[in-house]
Tab-separated table of C-alpha atoms in Angstrom:
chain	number	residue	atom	x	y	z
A	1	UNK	CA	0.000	0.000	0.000
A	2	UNK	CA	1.316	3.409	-0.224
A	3	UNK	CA	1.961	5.657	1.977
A	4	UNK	CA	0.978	9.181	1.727
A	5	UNK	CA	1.916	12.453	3.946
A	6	UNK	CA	0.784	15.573	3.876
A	7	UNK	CA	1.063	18.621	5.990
A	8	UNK	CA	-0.434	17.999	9.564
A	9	UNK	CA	-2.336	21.719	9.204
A	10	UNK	CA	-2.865	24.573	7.731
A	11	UNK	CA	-3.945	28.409	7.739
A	12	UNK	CA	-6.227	29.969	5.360
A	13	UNK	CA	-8.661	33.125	4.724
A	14	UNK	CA	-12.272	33.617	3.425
A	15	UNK	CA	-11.611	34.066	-0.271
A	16	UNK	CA	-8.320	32.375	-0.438
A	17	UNK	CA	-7.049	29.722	-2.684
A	18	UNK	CA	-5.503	26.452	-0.659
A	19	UNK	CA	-3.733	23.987	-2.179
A	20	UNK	CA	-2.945	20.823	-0.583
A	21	UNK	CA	-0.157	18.706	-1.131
A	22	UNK	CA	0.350	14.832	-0.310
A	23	UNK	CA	3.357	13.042	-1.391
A	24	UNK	CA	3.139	9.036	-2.211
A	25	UNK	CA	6.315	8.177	-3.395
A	26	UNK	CA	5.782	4.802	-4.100
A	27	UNK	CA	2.759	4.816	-5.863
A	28	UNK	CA	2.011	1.619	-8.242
A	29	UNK	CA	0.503	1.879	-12.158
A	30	UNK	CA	-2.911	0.539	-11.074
A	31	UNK	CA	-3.713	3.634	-7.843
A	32	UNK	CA	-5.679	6.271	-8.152
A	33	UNK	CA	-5.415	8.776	-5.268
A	34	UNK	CA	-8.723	10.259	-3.483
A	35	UNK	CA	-9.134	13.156	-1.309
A	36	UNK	CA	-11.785	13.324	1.601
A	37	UNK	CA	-13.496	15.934	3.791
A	38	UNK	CA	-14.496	15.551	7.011
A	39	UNK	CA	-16.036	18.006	9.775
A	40	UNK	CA	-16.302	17.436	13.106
A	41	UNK	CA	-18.415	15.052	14.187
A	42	UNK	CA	-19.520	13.509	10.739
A	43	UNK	CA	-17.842	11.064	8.655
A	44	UNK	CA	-15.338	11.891	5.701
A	45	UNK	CA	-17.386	12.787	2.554
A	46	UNK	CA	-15.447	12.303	-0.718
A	47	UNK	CA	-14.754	15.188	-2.555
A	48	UNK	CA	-12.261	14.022	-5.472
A	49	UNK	CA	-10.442	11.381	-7.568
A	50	UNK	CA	-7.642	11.235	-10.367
A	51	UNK	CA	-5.224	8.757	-11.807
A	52	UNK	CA	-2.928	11.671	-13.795
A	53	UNK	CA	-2.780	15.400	-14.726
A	54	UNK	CA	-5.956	17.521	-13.736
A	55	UNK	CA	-9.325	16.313	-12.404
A	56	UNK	CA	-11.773	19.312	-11.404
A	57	UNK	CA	-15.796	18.868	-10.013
A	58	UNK	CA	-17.670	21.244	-8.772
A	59	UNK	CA	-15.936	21.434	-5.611
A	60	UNK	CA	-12.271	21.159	-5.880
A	61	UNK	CA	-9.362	20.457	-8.221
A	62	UNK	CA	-6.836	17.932	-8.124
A	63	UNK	CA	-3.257	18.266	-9.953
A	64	UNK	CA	-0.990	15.146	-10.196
A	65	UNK	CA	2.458	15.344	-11.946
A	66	UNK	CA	3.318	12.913	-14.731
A	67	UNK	CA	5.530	10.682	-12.125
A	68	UNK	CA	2.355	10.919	-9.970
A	69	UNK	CA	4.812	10.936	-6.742
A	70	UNK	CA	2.567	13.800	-5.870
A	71	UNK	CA	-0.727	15.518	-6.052
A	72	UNK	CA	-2.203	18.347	-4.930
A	73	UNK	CA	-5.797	19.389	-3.959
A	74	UNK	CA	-6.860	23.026	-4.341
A	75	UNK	CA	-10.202	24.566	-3.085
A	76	UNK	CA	-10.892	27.663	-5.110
A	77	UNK	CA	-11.841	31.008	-2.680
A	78	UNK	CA	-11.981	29.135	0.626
A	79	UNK	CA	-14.836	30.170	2.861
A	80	UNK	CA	-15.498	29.164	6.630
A	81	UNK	CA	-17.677	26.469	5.831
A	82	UNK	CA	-14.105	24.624	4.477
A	83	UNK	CA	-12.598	24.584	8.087
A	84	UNK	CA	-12.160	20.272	8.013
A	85	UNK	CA	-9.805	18.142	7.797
A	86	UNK	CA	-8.619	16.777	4.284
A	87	UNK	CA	-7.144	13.334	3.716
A	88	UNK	CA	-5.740	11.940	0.958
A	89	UNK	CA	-5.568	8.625	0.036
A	90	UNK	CA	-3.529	5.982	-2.192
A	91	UNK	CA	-6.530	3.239	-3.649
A	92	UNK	CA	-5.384	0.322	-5.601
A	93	UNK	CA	-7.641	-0.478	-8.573
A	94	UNK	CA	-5.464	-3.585	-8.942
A	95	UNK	CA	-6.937	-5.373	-5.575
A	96	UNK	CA	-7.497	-5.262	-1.872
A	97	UNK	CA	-9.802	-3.425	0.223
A	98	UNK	CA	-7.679	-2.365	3.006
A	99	UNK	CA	-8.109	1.993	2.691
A	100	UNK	CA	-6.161	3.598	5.294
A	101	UNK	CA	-6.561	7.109	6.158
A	102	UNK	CA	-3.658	9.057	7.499
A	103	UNK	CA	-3.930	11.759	9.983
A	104	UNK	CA	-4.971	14.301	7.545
A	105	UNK	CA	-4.719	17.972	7.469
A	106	UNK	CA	-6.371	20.158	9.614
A	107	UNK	CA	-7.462	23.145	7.060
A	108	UNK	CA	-8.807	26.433	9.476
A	109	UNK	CA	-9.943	28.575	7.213
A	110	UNK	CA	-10.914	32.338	9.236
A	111	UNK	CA	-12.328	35.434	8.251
B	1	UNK	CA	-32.287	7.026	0.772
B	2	UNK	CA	-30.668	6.963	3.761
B	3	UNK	CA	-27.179	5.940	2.718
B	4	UNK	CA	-25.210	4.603	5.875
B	5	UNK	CA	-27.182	4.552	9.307
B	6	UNK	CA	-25.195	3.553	12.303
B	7	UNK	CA	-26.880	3.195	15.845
B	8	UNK	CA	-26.311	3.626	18.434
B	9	UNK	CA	-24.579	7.518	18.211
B	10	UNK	CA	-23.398	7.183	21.694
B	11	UNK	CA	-22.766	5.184	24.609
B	12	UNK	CA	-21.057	4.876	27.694
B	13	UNK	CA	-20.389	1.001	28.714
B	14	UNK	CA	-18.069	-0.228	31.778
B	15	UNK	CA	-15.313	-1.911	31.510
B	16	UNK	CA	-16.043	-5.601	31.037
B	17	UNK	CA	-19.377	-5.079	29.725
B	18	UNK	CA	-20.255	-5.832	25.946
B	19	UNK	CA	-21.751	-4.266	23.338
B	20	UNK	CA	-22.830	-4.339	19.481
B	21	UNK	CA	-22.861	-1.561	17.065
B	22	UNK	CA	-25.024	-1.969	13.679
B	23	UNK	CA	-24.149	-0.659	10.692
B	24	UNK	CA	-26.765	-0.584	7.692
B	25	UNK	CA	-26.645	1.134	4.295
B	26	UNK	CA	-29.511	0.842	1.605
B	27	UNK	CA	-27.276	1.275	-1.450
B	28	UNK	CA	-26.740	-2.394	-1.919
B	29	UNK	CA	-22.857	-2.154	-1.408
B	30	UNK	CA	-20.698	-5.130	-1.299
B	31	UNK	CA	-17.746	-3.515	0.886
B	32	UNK	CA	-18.777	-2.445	4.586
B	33	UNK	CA	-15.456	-1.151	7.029
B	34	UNK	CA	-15.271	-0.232	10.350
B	35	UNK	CA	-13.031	2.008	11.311
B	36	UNK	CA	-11.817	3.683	14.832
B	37	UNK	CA	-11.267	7.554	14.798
B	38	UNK	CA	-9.101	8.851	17.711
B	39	UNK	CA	-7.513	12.226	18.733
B	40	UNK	CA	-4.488	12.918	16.056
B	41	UNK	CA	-4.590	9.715	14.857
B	42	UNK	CA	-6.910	9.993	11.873
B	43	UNK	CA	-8.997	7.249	10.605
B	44	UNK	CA	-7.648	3.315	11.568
B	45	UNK	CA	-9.322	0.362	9.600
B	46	UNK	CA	-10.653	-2.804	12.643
B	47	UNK	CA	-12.640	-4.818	10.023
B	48	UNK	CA	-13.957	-5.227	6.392
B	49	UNK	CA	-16.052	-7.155	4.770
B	50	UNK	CA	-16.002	-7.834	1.134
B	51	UNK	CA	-19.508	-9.399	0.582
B	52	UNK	CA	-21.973	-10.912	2.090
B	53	UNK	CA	-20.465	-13.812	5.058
B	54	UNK	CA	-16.995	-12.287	4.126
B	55	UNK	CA	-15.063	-10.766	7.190
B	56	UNK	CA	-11.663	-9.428	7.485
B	57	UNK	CA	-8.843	-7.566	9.648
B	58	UNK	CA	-7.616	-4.601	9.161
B	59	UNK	CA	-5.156	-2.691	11.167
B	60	UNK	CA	-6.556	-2.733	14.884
B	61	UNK	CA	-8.959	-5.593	14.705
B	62	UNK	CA	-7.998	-6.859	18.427
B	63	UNK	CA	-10.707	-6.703	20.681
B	64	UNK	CA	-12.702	-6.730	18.094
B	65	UNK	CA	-15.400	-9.593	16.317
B	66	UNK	CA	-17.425	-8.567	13.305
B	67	UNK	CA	-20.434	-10.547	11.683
B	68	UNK	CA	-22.101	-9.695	7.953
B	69	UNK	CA	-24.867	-12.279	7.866
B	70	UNK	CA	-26.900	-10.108	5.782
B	71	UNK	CA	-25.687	-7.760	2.782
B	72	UNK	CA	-27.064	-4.494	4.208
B	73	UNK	CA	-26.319	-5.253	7.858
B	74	UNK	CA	-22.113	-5.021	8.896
B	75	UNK	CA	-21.839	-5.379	13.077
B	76	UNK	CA	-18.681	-4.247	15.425
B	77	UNK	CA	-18.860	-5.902	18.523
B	78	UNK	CA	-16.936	-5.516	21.560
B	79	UNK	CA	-16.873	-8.835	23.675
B	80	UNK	CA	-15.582	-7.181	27.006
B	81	UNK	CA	-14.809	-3.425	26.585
B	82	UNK	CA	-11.436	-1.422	27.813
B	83	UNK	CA	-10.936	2.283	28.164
B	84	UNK	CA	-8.489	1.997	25.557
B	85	UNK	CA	-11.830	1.058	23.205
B	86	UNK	CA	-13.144	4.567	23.726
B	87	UNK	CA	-13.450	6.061	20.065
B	88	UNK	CA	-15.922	7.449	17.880
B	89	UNK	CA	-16.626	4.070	15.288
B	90	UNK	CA	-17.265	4.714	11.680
B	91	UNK	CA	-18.831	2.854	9.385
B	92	UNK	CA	-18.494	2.759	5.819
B	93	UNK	CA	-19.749	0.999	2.622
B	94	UNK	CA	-18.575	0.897	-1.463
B	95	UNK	CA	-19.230	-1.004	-4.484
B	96	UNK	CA	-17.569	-3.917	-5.444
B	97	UNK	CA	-15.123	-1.794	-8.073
B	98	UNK	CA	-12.152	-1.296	-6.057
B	99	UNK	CA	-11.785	2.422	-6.163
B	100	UNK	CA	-15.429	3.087	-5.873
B	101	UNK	CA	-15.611	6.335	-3.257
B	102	UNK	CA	-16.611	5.076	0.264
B	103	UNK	CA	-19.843	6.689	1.589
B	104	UNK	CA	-19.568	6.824	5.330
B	105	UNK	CA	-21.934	6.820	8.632
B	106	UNK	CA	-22.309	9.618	11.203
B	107	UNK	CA	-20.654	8.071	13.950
B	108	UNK	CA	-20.880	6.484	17.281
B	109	UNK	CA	-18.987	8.068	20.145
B	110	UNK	CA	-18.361	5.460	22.668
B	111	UNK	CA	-17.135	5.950	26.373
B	112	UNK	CA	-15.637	3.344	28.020
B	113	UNK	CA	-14.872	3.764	31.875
């Protein structure tokens, strides 16, 4: 499985762009990395998914490098409502159900 | 539809005693988890299950037995609780494509003393 880290937190304003980074150096052909969203007291909510280059939904974008070592998530003009934590995760399309989450970053996001 | 219900959302138990926490989702989902969420330590896997009668471990499954008699229906229970079982428990469920996006309960926050 790889293994992913990314900052443990970070500081933001309303209106803001944040971007994200996790690094999973020893990513295989078949992953496909996956960012969640959590707030407190709920369960992580997906927000996005990519395999290579530049993935964007109505919420977020994702970036990935062509060695895919990397990517990076980037919420457009942060508001308050973003304040949550953001994992990322390494999913193998190849097998194996085993989906770890890491510690996450803690995104505060103030006025 | 309701997605992923989990009861109960809290409880307090005593050491010793047992307990079972249901997990159901509606979305006719092969893959049901359990994880443990604890202060700065993010998300840990106990048990999956990969269809219906399946069960496995995942990273912290000790102290921990899980049953999936029924497709919709995943259960975490906790034979003889310890303080060090005090957690909030997530549930989660996906299809059976591998990197199909995991749609997650609300939680139980369980207090062991």
């Amino acid at each position: 499985l790889a293994k992913t880290t990314q900052p443990i937190s970070m500081d933001s304003y309303e209106g803001q762009e944040v971007n994200i980074t996790c690094s999973h150096n020893n990513i295989a052909t078949n992953d496909y990395i996956t960012w969640y969203q959590q707030f407190p007291s709920q369960g992580p909510r997906f927000i996005i998914q990519g395999y290579k280059t530049k993935v964007t939904n109505e919420v977020a974008s994702l970036f990935i490098p062509a060695d895919r070592k990397s990517s990076t998530l980037s919420l457009p003009r942060v508001s308050l409502s973003d304040t949550a934590v953001y994992y990322c995760l390494v999913v193998s399309r190849g097998g194996g159900n085993k989906l770890t989450f890491g510690t996450g970053t803690q995104l505060k996001v103030e006025l | 539809n309701a997605g992923v219900t989990q009861t109960p959302k809290f409880r307090v138990l005593k050491t010793g005693q047992s307990m079972t926490l249901l997990c159901a989702q509606d979305m006719n989902h092969e893959y049901m988890y359990w994880y443990r969420q604890d202060p700065g330590m993010g998300l840990r896997l106990i048990h999956y299950s990969v269809g219906e009668g399946t069960t496995a471990k995942g990273e912290v499954p000790d102290g921990y037995n899980v049953s999936r008699l029924k497709k919709q229906n995943f259960l975490l229970g906790l034979e003889s609780a310890a303080p060090s079982q005090t957690s909030v428990y997530f549930c989660a469920s996906n299809r059976q494509v591998q990197n199909e996006k995991l749609f997650f309960g609300s939680g139980t926050q369980l207090s062991v003393l």
